[in-house]
Amino acid sequence: MSPDTSKFIDAYGGTTDSILCFHAPGRVNLIGEYTDFNGGPVFPCAIDRGNTLYVRRTTDATIEFISEHFADRRSLQGAELEQKQGNDSWVNYPLGVINEFAKLGHSLHGLQLYYTGNVPSGAGLSSSASIEVLTAFALNQLFELGIAKVDLAVLAQRAENNFVGVQCGIMDQFAVAMAEEDYAIALQCDTLEYRQVPLKLGQYKIIISNTNQQRGLAEIAYNERVSECNTALAALEPATGAAQLASITPEQLAGNLHLLTDPVIRNRASHVISETNRVYQAVTALTVNDLKTFGQLMNDSHASLRDLFEVSSDPLDSLVKHANAIPGVAGSRMTGAGFGGCTVSLVHSDAVEKFKATVGKLYFEETGLHADFYETGAANGVQQLPL
């Protein structure tokens, strides 16, 4: 019996006979930030950190939630399952998924859920999407609902939009659901067309650097960016005919800047449209093994997120600055929603140890914060595991 299975038994009692185990990864976005809800392209991969769910059906109407990492154990039934559990409760992520199933006519009850994992919360590595997709996939299997993984990803996104209240795009949930080992996903978010691109990095490694900065009001700021992008699209749509901000070309933007009288809105649109092109260029560069170009596009992405979209932070900028000063670093950028969280860097294998030591030292001297470093490959998406 695994240690986590033992913890499940300690919490809920009984035997292991009817327990099932599922795993969902976190994700890192290599490039393409804030393009997903604007109908643009993204280029994420799953990481080798994730969340695991142990689940068992019961004969009563109660759903019980336990997380190894949070103290607020919940036991809910009936109308309680439709109620948000306070803005800061982790339970809202699985509960939102259960609510979306209910909207489809699937009344799910009689469950014991035990979550564990090693994706740091609030780090921009999609710990929330991991829990959402994990819950959706597990319940789909457990109740034999026959819903395809793509549709489970969309359901999980709706849970975050409608129940949690974050107006995220589809990228995080899609990556967690559909990822394949050793591949990144080139996803067009407005159509959900995608292709698996071999993540051939040669002697380079993906290094995630965690600022360990508290993200504060990141969810509020995220929703503000969604609103600002919608404002930009509303101003540009009559002249361009565009249904999505990301479908506007740089030439169309340049010819219609006079329609964006607010410089903040102009900057938001400029980031989304330029970032869209960077994703296409980055996928092409990786396909032909041009990691120098890929790295420069990462750097350009960070500068745009910092200066035009204003979602970086001093700790993120510090990590990127010190990373790019290390010989052997092809590129570095913030990843995820920003306001703290993580950077992603492409680092030559010969430089990895120097990268961790030097960047960590200089970052602490500049910010007073200790960074954590995770080396990762591209992992598989959500799946059932044997006990």
mmCIF file of C-alpha atoms in Angstrom:
data_model
loop_
_atom_site.group_PDB
_atom_site.id
_atom_site.type_symbol
_atom_site.label_atom_id
_atom_site.label_comp_id
_atom_site.label_asym_id
_atom_site.label_seq_id
_atom_site.Cartn_x
_atom_site.Cartn_y
_atom_site.Cartn_z
ATOM 1 C CA MET A 1 0.000 0.000 0.000
ATOM 2 C CA SER A 2 1.374 3.431 -0.960
ATOM 3 C CA PRO A 3 1.804 6.105 1.733
ATOM 4 C CA ASP A 4 -0.937 8.231 0.150
ATOM 5 C CA THR A 5 -3.333 5.277 0.015
ATOM 6 C CA SER A 6 -2.656 4.762 3.711
ATOM 7 C CA LYS A 7 -3.500 8.422 4.337
ATOM 8 C CA PHE A 8 -6.791 7.942 2.498
ATOM 9 C CA ILE A 9 -7.629 4.940 4.702
ATOM 10 C CA ASP A 10 -6.584 6.859 7.814
ATOM 11 C CA ALA A 11 -8.930 9.695 6.837
ATOM 12 C CA TYR A 12 -11.931 7.757 5.576
ATOM 13 C CA GLY A 13 -11.548 4.213 6.918
ATOM 14 C CA GLY A 14 -12.398 1.013 5.062
ATOM 15 C CA THR A 15 -10.125 -0.958 2.743
ATOM 16 C CA THR A 16 -8.365 -0.252 -0.536
ATOM 17 C CA ASP A 17 -10.703 -2.453 -2.597
ATOM 18 C CA SER A 18 -12.789 0.299 -4.214
ATOM 19 C CA ILE A 19 -10.255 3.150 -4.276
ATOM 20 C CA LEU A 20 -9.185 4.491 -7.663
ATOM 21 C CA CYS A 21 -6.163 6.690 -8.341
ATOM 22 C CA PHE A 22 -5.759 9.449 -10.951
ATOM 23 C CA HIS A 23 -2.986 11.913 -11.770
ATOM 24 C CA ALA A 24 -2.901 15.251 -13.604
ATOM 25 C CA PRO A 25 0.229 17.320 -14.274
ATOM 26 C CA GLY A 26 0.861 21.000 -13.922
ATOM 27 C CA ARG A 27 1.886 22.872 -17.033
ATOM 28 C CA VAL A 28 4.419 25.457 -18.142
ATOM 29 C CA ASN A 29 3.694 27.766 -21.035
ATOM 30 C CA LEU A 30 6.805 28.113 -23.177
ATOM 31 C CA ILE A 31 5.420 31.160 -24.996
ATOM 32 C CA GLY A 32 2.036 32.744 -25.674
ATOM 33 C CA GLU A 33 0.845 34.586 -22.572
ATOM 34 C CA TYR A 34 -2.599 36.181 -22.356
ATOM 35 C CA THR A 35 -3.374 35.088 -25.908
ATOM 36 C CA ASP A 36 -5.697 32.212 -25.031
ATOM 37 C CA PHE A 37 -8.781 34.173 -23.977
ATOM 38 C CA ASN A 38 -8.130 36.467 -26.954
ATOM 39 C CA GLY A 39 -8.535 33.576 -29.396
ATOM 40 C CA GLY A 40 -4.852 33.233 -30.160
ATOM 41 C CA PRO A 41 -2.184 30.530 -30.121
ATOM 42 C CA VAL A 42 -0.283 29.146 -27.132
ATOM 43 C CA PHE A 43 2.588 26.701 -26.762
ATOM 44 C CA PRO A 44 2.511 24.867 -23.407
ATOM 45 C CA CYS A 45 3.686 21.482 -22.212
ATOM 46 C CA ALA A 46 2.863 19.458 -19.127
ATOM 47 C CA ILE A 47 5.504 19.232 -16.402
ATOM 48 C CA ASP A 48 6.599 16.352 -14.222
ATOM 49 C CA ARG A 49 4.977 17.865 -11.136
ATOM 50 C CA GLY A 50 1.291 17.322 -10.619
ATOM 51 C CA ASN A 51 -1.658 16.425 -8.430
ATOM 52 C CA THR A 52 -2.951 12.970 -7.548
ATOM 53 C CA LEU A 53 -6.507 12.107 -6.541
ATOM 54 C CA TYR A 54 -7.613 9.041 -4.603
ATOM 55 C CA VAL A 55 -11.367 8.599 -4.839
ATOM 56 C CA ARG A 56 -14.004 6.138 -3.664
ATOM 57 C CA ARG A 57 -17.748 5.975 -4.195
ATOM 58 C CA THR A 58 -20.060 5.627 -1.190
ATOM 59 C CA THR A 59 -23.744 4.864 -0.749
ATOM 60 C CA ASP A 60 -24.847 8.172 0.797
ATOM 61 C CA ALA A 61 -25.460 11.646 -0.676
ATOM 62 C CA THR A 62 -22.391 13.316 0.803
ATOM 63 C CA ILE A 63 -19.253 14.409 -1.048
ATOM 64 C CA GLU A 64 -16.192 14.700 1.179
ATOM 65 C CA PHE A 65 -13.110 16.705 0.212
ATOM 66 C CA ILE A 66 -9.658 16.410 1.793
ATOM 67 C CA SER A 67 -6.371 17.881 0.599
ATOM 68 C CA GLU A 68 -3.028 16.927 2.067
ATOM 69 C CA HIS A 69 -1.959 20.579 1.754
ATOM 70 C CA PHE A 70 -4.966 22.464 3.145
ATOM 71 C CA ALA A 71 -6.674 22.246 6.511
ATOM 72 C CA ASP A 72 -10.248 22.951 5.415
ATOM 73 C CA ARG A 73 -11.769 19.481 5.079
ATOM 74 C CA ARG A 74 -15.310 19.757 3.721
ATOM 75 C CA SER A 75 -18.292 17.413 3.832
ATOM 76 C CA LEU A 76 -21.083 18.726 1.597
ATOM 77 C CA GLN A 77 -24.417 17.526 0.282
ATOM 78 C CA GLY A 78 -27.577 18.818 -1.374
ATOM 79 C CA ALA A 79 -27.758 22.584 -1.837
ATOM 80 C CA GLU A 80 -24.317 22.965 -0.231
ATOM 81 C CA LEU A 81 -22.792 21.542 -3.415
ATOM 82 C CA GLU A 82 -24.035 24.590 -5.333
ATOM 83 C CA GLN A 83 -22.506 27.125 -2.959
ATOM 84 C CA LYS A 84 -19.074 28.693 -3.286
ATOM 85 C CA GLN A 85 -16.941 27.935 -0.230
ATOM 86 C CA GLY A 86 -15.413 31.395 0.225
ATOM 87 C CA ASN A 87 -13.038 33.047 -2.235
ATOM 88 C CA ASP A 88 -9.880 31.464 -0.844
ATOM 89 C CA SER A 89 -10.983 27.844 -0.515
ATOM 90 C CA TRP A 90 -9.260 25.205 -2.636
ATOM 91 C CA VAL A 91 -12.508 23.204 -2.531
ATOM 92 C CA ASN A 92 -14.036 25.592 -5.086
ATOM 93 C CA TYR A 93 -11.972 24.031 -7.881
ATOM 94 C CA PRO A 94 -13.360 20.477 -7.620
ATOM 95 C CA LEU A 95 -16.735 21.805 -6.507
ATOM 96 C CA GLY A 96 -16.975 23.958 -9.624
ATOM 97 C CA VAL A 97 -16.361 20.859 -11.740
ATOM 98 C CA ILE A 98 -19.133 18.964 -9.936
ATOM 99 C CA ASN A 99 -21.453 21.901 -10.616
ATOM 100 C CA GLU A 100 -20.656 21.794 -14.331
ATOM 101 C CA PHE A 101 -21.454 18.074 -14.419
ATOM 102 C CA ALA A 102 -24.778 18.855 -12.715
ATOM 103 C CA LYS A 103 -25.617 21.369 -15.462
ATOM 104 C CA LEU A 104 -25.213 18.519 -17.952
ATOM 105 C CA GLY A 105 -27.702 16.427 -15.992
ATOM 106 C CA HIS A 106 -25.151 14.323 -14.110
ATOM 107 C CA SER A 107 -25.982 14.481 -10.412
ATOM 108 C CA LEU A 108 -22.852 13.125 -8.756
ATOM 109 C CA HIS A 109 -22.842 12.275 -5.063
ATOM 110 C CA GLY A 110 -21.560 9.675 -2.647
ATOM 111 C CA LEU A 111 -17.836 10.410 -2.978
ATOM 112 C CA GLN A 112 -14.723 10.504 -0.848
ATOM 113 C CA LEU A 113 -11.937 12.553 -2.448
ATOM 114 C CA TYR A 114 -8.336 12.827 -1.233
ATOM 115 C CA TYR A 115 -5.945 15.165 -3.084
ATOM 116 C CA THR A 116 -2.183 15.304 -2.870
ATOM 117 C CA GLY A 117 0.502 16.734 -5.118
ATOM 118 C CA ASN A 118 3.654 18.765 -5.603
ATOM 119 C CA VAL A 119 2.632 21.641 -7.893
ATOM 120 C CA PRO A 120 3.287 24.809 -5.877
ATOM 121 C CA SER A 121 0.082 26.791 -5.434
ATOM 122 C CA GLY A 122 -0.019 30.283 -6.924
ATOM 123 C CA ALA A 123 3.172 29.777 -8.928
ATOM 124 C CA GLY A 124 1.721 30.067 -12.421
ATOM 125 C CA LEU A 125 2.092 26.330 -13.096
ATOM 126 C CA SER A 126 -1.649 25.640 -13.273
ATOM 127 C CA SER A 127 -2.172 23.934 -9.943
ATOM 128 C CA SER A 128 -5.844 24.944 -10.116
ATOM 129 C CA ALA A 129 -6.372 23.675 -13.678
ATOM 130 C CA SER A 130 -4.620 20.464 -12.659
ATOM 131 C CA ILE A 131 -7.134 19.909 -9.851
ATOM 132 C CA GLU A 132 -10.065 20.798 -12.114
ATOM 133 C CA VAL A 133 -9.082 18.464 -14.949
ATOM 134 C CA LEU A 134 -8.075 15.761 -12.474
ATOM 135 C CA THR A 135 -11.496 15.905 -10.841
ATOM 136 C CA ALA A 136 -13.345 15.980 -14.162
ATOM 137 C CA PHE A 137 -11.397 13.042 -15.584
ATOM 138 C CA ALA A 138 -11.759 10.951 -12.419
ATOM 139 C CA LEU A 139 -15.513 11.489 -12.136
ATOM 140 C CA ASN A 140 -15.959 10.842 -15.847
ATOM 141 C CA GLN A 141 -14.235 7.481 -15.380
ATOM 142 C CA LEU A 142 -15.877 6.662 -12.066
ATOM 143 C CA PHE A 143 -19.435 7.281 -13.281
ATOM 144 C CA GLU A 144 -18.753 6.028 -16.832
ATOM 145 C CA LEU A 145 -20.025 9.227 -18.462
ATOM 146 C CA GLY A 146 -18.107 8.784 -21.716
ATOM 147 C CA ILE A 147 -17.063 12.430 -22.133
ATOM 148 C CA ALA A 148 -14.013 13.029 -24.358
ATOM 149 C CA LYS A 149 -10.897 14.588 -22.817
ATOM 150 C CA VAL A 150 -11.165 17.733 -24.950
ATOM 151 C CA ASP A 151 -14.694 18.263 -23.658
ATOM 152 C CA LEU A 152 -13.548 17.623 -20.088
ATOM 153 C CA ALA A 153 -10.963 20.384 -20.537
ATOM 154 C CA VAL A 154 -13.690 22.779 -21.677
ATOM 155 C CA LEU A 155 -15.875 21.720 -18.743
ATOM 156 C CA ALA A 156 -12.988 22.396 -16.355
ATOM 157 C CA GLN A 157 -12.482 25.844 -17.884
ATOM 158 C CA ARG A 158 -16.172 26.622 -17.386
ATOM 159 C CA ALA A 159 -15.807 25.607 -13.734
ATOM 160 C CA GLU A 160 -13.099 28.219 -13.237
ATOM 161 C CA ASN A 161 -15.009 30.876 -15.189
ATOM 162 C CA ASN A 162 -18.446 30.297 -13.691
ATOM 163 C CA PHE A 163 -17.783 29.043 -10.156
ATOM 164 C CA VAL A 164 -14.322 30.217 -9.128
ATOM 165 C CA GLY A 165 -14.807 33.508 -10.968
ATOM 166 C CA VAL A 166 -11.555 33.753 -12.947
ATOM 167 C CA GLN A 167 -12.151 34.494 -16.637
ATOM 168 C CA CYS A 168 -9.297 32.297 -17.846
ATOM 169 C CA GLY A 169 -8.915 30.949 -21.347
ATOM 170 C CA ILE A 170 -8.673 27.293 -22.291
ATOM 171 C CA MET A 171 -4.892 26.853 -22.359
ATOM 172 C CA ASP A 172 -4.265 25.521 -18.863
ATOM 173 C CA GLN A 173 -7.033 22.957 -18.799
ATOM 174 C CA PHE A 174 -6.335 21.851 -22.374
ATOM 175 C CA ALA A 175 -2.632 21.323 -21.689
ATOM 176 C CA VAL A 176 -3.307 19.338 -18.516
ATOM 177 C CA ALA A 177 -5.821 17.138 -20.331
ATOM 178 C CA MET A 178 -4.152 16.614 -23.703
ATOM 179 C CA ALA A 179 -0.392 16.713 -23.094
ATOM 180 C CA GLU A 180 1.904 13.947 -24.300
ATOM 181 C CA GLU A 181 5.335 13.030 -22.998
ATOM 182 C CA ASP A 182 8.195 14.748 -24.897
ATOM 183 C CA TYR A 183 5.793 17.022 -26.815
ATOM 184 C CA ALA A 184 4.580 20.595 -26.507
ATOM 185 C CA ILE A 185 1.120 21.565 -27.737
ATOM 186 C CA ALA A 186 0.661 24.199 -30.442
ATOM 187 C CA LEU A 187 -2.943 25.113 -29.657
ATOM 188 C CA GLN A 188 -5.157 27.586 -31.478
ATOM 189 C CA CYS A 189 -7.476 28.615 -28.679
ATOM 190 C CA ASP A 190 -10.437 29.917 -30.682
ATOM 191 C CA THR A 191 -10.903 26.690 -32.654
ATOM 192 C CA LEU A 192 -9.165 24.176 -30.328
ATOM 193 C CA GLU A 193 -7.175 22.968 -33.326
ATOM 194 C CA TYR A 194 -3.848 21.664 -32.089
ATOM 195 C CA ARG A 195 -0.813 19.622 -32.949
ATOM 196 C CA GLN A 196 1.751 17.883 -30.813
ATOM 197 C CA VAL A 197 5.208 19.304 -31.549
ATOM 198 C CA PRO A 198 8.261 17.223 -30.554
ATOM 199 C CA LEU A 199 10.102 19.112 -27.827
ATOM 200 C CA LYS A 200 13.592 18.547 -29.209
ATOM 201 C CA LEU A 201 15.847 20.778 -27.143
ATOM 202 C CA GLY A 202 19.154 19.020 -27.755
ATOM 203 C CA GLN A 203 21.530 19.898 -24.931
ATOM 204 C CA TYR A 204 19.115 22.452 -23.462
ATOM 205 C CA LYS A 205 16.919 21.953 -20.410
ATOM 206 C CA ILE A 206 13.702 23.599 -19.273
ATOM 207 C CA ILE A 207 14.327 25.260 -15.916
ATOM 208 C CA ILE A 208 11.413 26.726 -13.984
ATOM 209 C CA SER A 209 12.376 29.351 -11.404
ATOM 210 C CA ASN A 210 9.852 30.124 -8.671
ATOM 211 C CA THR A 211 9.970 33.654 -7.261
ATOM 212 C CA ASN A 212 8.180 32.541 -4.089
ATOM 213 C CA GLN A 213 6.533 35.969 -4.206
ATOM 214 C CA GLN A 214 3.035 36.283 -2.807
ATOM 215 C CA ARG A 215 0.761 37.057 -5.764
ATOM 216 C CA GLY A 216 -1.747 39.207 -3.883
ATOM 217 C CA LEU A 217 -4.676 40.322 -6.041
ATOM 218 C CA ALA A 218 -3.607 38.430 -9.160
ATOM 219 C CA GLU A 219 -7.112 37.115 -9.912
ATOM 220 C CA ILE A 220 -8.578 40.627 -9.847
ATOM 221 C CA ALA A 221 -5.804 41.950 -12.086
ATOM 222 C CA TYR A 222 -6.286 38.999 -14.456
ATOM 223 C CA ASN A 223 -9.965 39.806 -14.886
ATOM 224 C CA GLU A 224 -9.041 43.460 -15.436
ATOM 225 C CA ARG A 225 -6.779 42.426 -18.321
ATOM 226 C CA VAL A 226 -9.633 40.423 -19.833
ATOM 227 C CA SER A 227 -11.844 43.518 -19.660
ATOM 228 C CA GLU A 228 -9.143 45.728 -21.184
ATOM 229 C CA CYS A 229 -8.659 43.326 -24.079
ATOM 230 C CA ASN A 230 -12.407 43.259 -24.681
ATOM 231 C CA THR A 231 -12.376 47.059 -24.766
ATOM 232 C CA ALA A 232 -9.594 47.005 -27.361
ATOM 233 C CA LEU A 233 -11.466 44.513 -29.520
ATOM 234 C CA ALA A 234 -14.680 46.544 -29.345
ATOM 235 C CA ALA A 235 -12.805 49.600 -30.623
ATOM 236 C CA LEU A 236 -10.992 47.754 -33.417
ATOM 237 C CA GLU A 237 -13.711 45.370 -34.587
ATOM 238 C CA PRO A 238 -15.654 47.841 -36.794
ATOM 239 C CA ALA A 239 -12.515 48.690 -38.779
ATOM 240 C CA THR A 240 -10.990 45.199 -38.933
ATOM 241 C CA GLY A 241 -13.954 42.827 -38.823
ATOM 242 C CA ALA A 242 -12.024 40.767 -36.288
ATOM 243 C CA ALA A 243 -13.954 38.462 -33.985
ATOM 244 C CA GLN A 244 -10.933 37.982 -31.701
ATOM 245 C CA LEU A 245 -8.202 40.407 -30.683
ATOM 246 C CA ALA A 246 -5.497 37.886 -31.584
ATOM 247 C CA SER A 247 -6.753 37.653 -35.175
ATOM 248 C CA ILE A 248 -5.898 41.302 -35.837
ATOM 249 C CA THR A 249 -2.643 41.626 -37.785
ATOM 250 C CA PRO A 250 0.164 44.020 -36.806
ATOM 251 C CA GLU A 251 -0.566 45.954 -40.003
ATOM 252 C CA GLN A 252 -4.238 46.329 -39.085
ATOM 253 C CA LEU A 253 -3.283 47.504 -35.617
ATOM 254 C CA ALA A 254 -0.797 50.046 -36.969
ATOM 255 C CA GLY A 255 -3.429 51.445 -39.322
ATOM 256 C CA ASN A 256 -6.040 51.798 -36.599
ATOM 257 C CA LEU A 257 -4.108 52.943 -33.541
ATOM 258 C CA HIS A 258 -6.111 56.181 -33.599
ATOM 259 C CA LEU A 259 -9.128 54.131 -32.495
ATOM 260 C CA LEU A 260 -7.349 53.227 -29.253
ATOM 261 C CA THR A 261 -7.267 56.602 -27.544
ATOM 262 C CA ASP A 262 -6.387 55.175 -24.122
ATOM 263 C CA PRO A 263 -2.646 54.351 -24.077
ATOM 264 C CA VAL A 264 -3.235 51.493 -21.627
ATOM 265 C CA ILE A 265 -5.728 49.828 -23.971
ATOM 266 C CA ARG A 266 -3.348 50.423 -26.882
ATOM 267 C CA ASN A 267 -0.548 48.686 -25.004
ATOM 268 C CA ARG A 268 -2.739 45.722 -24.111
ATOM 269 C CA ALA A 269 -3.698 45.219 -27.755
ATOM 270 C CA SER A 270 -0.100 45.629 -28.901
ATOM 271 C CA HIS A 271 1.034 42.874 -26.562
ATOM 272 C CA VAL A 272 -1.643 40.385 -27.607
ATOM 273 C CA ILE A 273 -1.090 40.946 -31.314
ATOM 274 C CA SER A 274 2.710 40.820 -31.128
ATOM 275 C CA GLU A 275 2.640 37.815 -28.784
ATOM 276 C CA THR A 276 0.428 35.972 -31.245
ATOM 277 C CA ASN A 277 3.085 36.353 -33.924
ATOM 278 C CA ARG A 278 5.827 35.331 -31.502
ATOM 279 C CA VAL A 279 4.073 32.027 -30.838
ATOM 280 C CA TYR A 280 3.894 31.183 -34.540
ATOM 281 C CA GLN A 281 7.554 32.123 -34.976
ATOM 282 C CA ALA A 282 8.592 30.131 -31.908
ATOM 283 C CA VAL A 283 6.856 26.951 -33.076
ATOM 284 C CA THR A 284 8.574 27.289 -36.448
ATOM 285 C CA ALA A 285 11.940 27.910 -34.783
ATOM 286 C CA LEU A 286 11.617 24.837 -32.578
ATOM 287 C CA THR A 287 10.574 22.714 -35.542
ATOM 288 C CA VAL A 288 13.857 23.557 -37.317
ATOM 289 C CA ASN A 289 15.921 23.322 -34.084
ATOM 290 C CA ASP A 290 16.650 27.065 -34.021
ATOM 291 C CA LEU A 291 16.858 27.468 -30.256
ATOM 292 C CA LYS A 292 18.661 30.809 -30.538
ATOM 293 C CA THR A 293 15.614 32.341 -32.212
ATOM 294 C CA PHE A 294 13.278 30.539 -29.818
ATOM 295 C CA GLY A 295 15.171 31.981 -26.853
ATOM 296 C CA GLN A 296 15.122 35.513 -28.243
ATOM 297 C CA LEU A 297 11.375 35.247 -28.739
ATOM 298 C CA MET A 298 11.058 34.230 -25.077
ATOM 299 C CA ASN A 299 13.006 37.343 -24.092
ATOM 300 C CA ASP A 300 10.843 39.535 -26.324
ATOM 301 C CA SER A 301 7.732 37.984 -24.802
ATOM 302 C CA HIS A 302 8.862 38.879 -21.300
ATOM 303 C CA ALA A 303 9.633 42.465 -22.279
ATOM 304 C CA SER A 304 6.153 42.824 -23.769
ATOM 305 C CA LEU A 305 4.478 41.319 -20.699
ATOM 306 C CA ARG A 306 6.498 43.663 -18.498
ATOM 307 C CA ASP A 307 6.144 46.900 -20.451
ATOM 308 C CA LEU A 308 2.913 46.620 -22.451
ATOM 309 C CA PHE A 309 0.728 44.203 -20.500
ATOM 310 C CA GLU A 310 2.146 45.149 -17.085
ATOM 311 C CA VAL A 311 1.778 41.754 -15.444
ATOM 312 C CA SER A 312 5.379 41.127 -14.435
ATOM 313 C CA SER A 313 6.862 42.013 -11.051
ATOM 314 C CA ASP A 314 10.226 43.074 -9.671
ATOM 315 C CA PRO A 315 11.074 39.501 -8.565
ATOM 316 C CA LEU A 316 10.146 38.087 -11.989
ATOM 317 C CA ASP A 317 12.199 40.760 -13.734
ATOM 318 C CA SER A 318 15.121 40.021 -11.426
ATOM 319 C CA LEU A 319 15.074 36.313 -12.261
ATOM 320 C CA VAL A 320 14.910 37.001 -16.003
ATOM 321 C CA LYS A 321 17.694 39.582 -15.854
ATOM 322 C CA HIS A 322 20.079 37.345 -13.939
ATOM 323 C CA ALA A 323 19.169 34.306 -16.047
ATOM 324 C CA ASN A 324 20.054 36.039 -19.289
ATOM 325 C CA ALA A 325 23.430 37.082 -17.887
ATOM 326 C CA ILE A 326 24.475 33.420 -17.618
ATOM 327 C CA PRO A 327 26.358 32.014 -20.640
ATOM 328 C CA GLY A 328 24.388 29.068 -21.961
ATOM 329 C CA VAL A 329 20.933 30.553 -21.398
ATOM 330 C CA ALA A 330 19.030 30.788 -24.679
ATOM 331 C CA GLY A 331 16.130 32.770 -23.240
ATOM 332 C CA SER A 332 13.978 33.406 -20.191
ATOM 333 C CA ARG A 333 10.506 34.789 -19.525
ATOM 334 C CA MET A 334 7.750 34.926 -16.950
ATOM 335 C CA THR A 335 5.166 32.198 -17.428
ATOM 336 C CA GLY A 336 1.564 32.102 -16.308
ATOM 337 C CA ALA A 337 -0.552 35.021 -15.163
ATOM 338 C CA GLY A 338 2.343 36.927 -13.612
ATOM 339 C CA PHE A 339 2.344 39.228 -10.578
ATOM 340 C CA GLY A 340 4.769 36.708 -9.083
ATOM 341 C CA GLY A 341 4.920 33.019 -9.803
ATOM 342 C CA CYS A 342 7.558 31.528 -12.078
ATOM 343 C CA THR A 343 9.869 32.104 -14.989
ATOM 344 C CA VAL A 344 10.786 29.522 -17.614
ATOM 345 C CA SER A 345 14.292 29.426 -19.060
ATOM 346 C CA LEU A 346 16.101 27.381 -21.698
ATOM 347 C CA VAL A 347 19.466 26.502 -20.189
ATOM 348 C CA HIS A 348 22.319 24.480 -21.689
ATOM 349 C CA SER A 349 22.940 21.345 -19.649
ATOM 350 C CA ASP A 350 26.520 22.458 -18.932
ATOM 351 C CA ALA A 351 25.226 25.672 -17.359
ATOM 352 C CA VAL A 352 22.363 24.334 -15.224
ATOM 353 C CA GLU A 353 24.226 24.150 -11.915
ATOM 354 C CA LYS A 354 25.832 27.559 -12.415
ATOM 355 C CA PHE A 355 22.426 28.927 -13.365
ATOM 356 C CA LYS A 356 20.812 27.719 -10.141
ATOM 357 C CA ALA A 357 23.658 28.863 -7.909
ATOM 358 C CA THR A 358 24.302 32.247 -9.495
ATOM 359 C CA VAL A 359 20.728 33.271 -10.222
ATOM 360 C CA GLY A 360 19.644 32.100 -6.782
ATOM 361 C CA LYS A 361 22.391 34.111 -5.063
ATOM 362 C CA LEU A 362 21.884 37.319 -7.027
ATOM 363 C CA TYR A 363 18.112 37.056 -6.779
ATOM 364 C CA PHE A 364 18.259 36.773 -2.991
ATOM 365 C CA GLU A 365 20.647 39.709 -2.752
ATOM 366 C CA GLU A 366 18.308 41.830 -4.861
ATOM 367 C CA THR A 367 14.923 40.793 -3.456
ATOM 368 C CA GLY A 368 15.478 39.078 -0.113
ATOM 369 C CA LEU A 369 13.558 36.077 -1.466
ATOM 370 C CA HIS A 370 14.790 32.526 -1.961
ATOM 371 C CA ALA A 371 14.012 31.135 -5.418
ATOM 372 C CA ASP A 372 13.244 27.480 -6.049
ATOM 373 C CA PHE A 373 14.393 25.808 -9.262
ATOM 374 C CA TYR A 374 12.700 22.874 -11.012
ATOM 375 C CA GLU A 375 14.188 21.069 -13.978
ATOM 376 C CA THR A 376 11.413 19.480 -15.989
ATOM 377 C CA GLY A 377 10.689 17.564 -19.132
ATOM 378 C CA ALA A 378 7.414 17.426 -21.041
ATOM 379 C CA ALA A 379 5.083 14.988 -19.278
ATOM 380 C CA ASN A 380 1.869 13.132 -20.074
ATOM 381 C CA GLY A 381 -1.546 14.623 -19.404
ATOM 382 C CA VAL A 382 -4.243 13.392 -17.040
ATOM 383 C CA GLN A 383 -4.451 9.629 -16.605
ATOM 384 C CA GLN A 384 -5.543 6.817 -14.304
ATOM 385 C CA LEU A 385 -2.788 5.173 -12.280
ATOM 386 C CA PRO A 386 -2.623 1.750 -10.664
ATOM 387 C CA LEU A 387 -2.712 1.739 -6.878
#
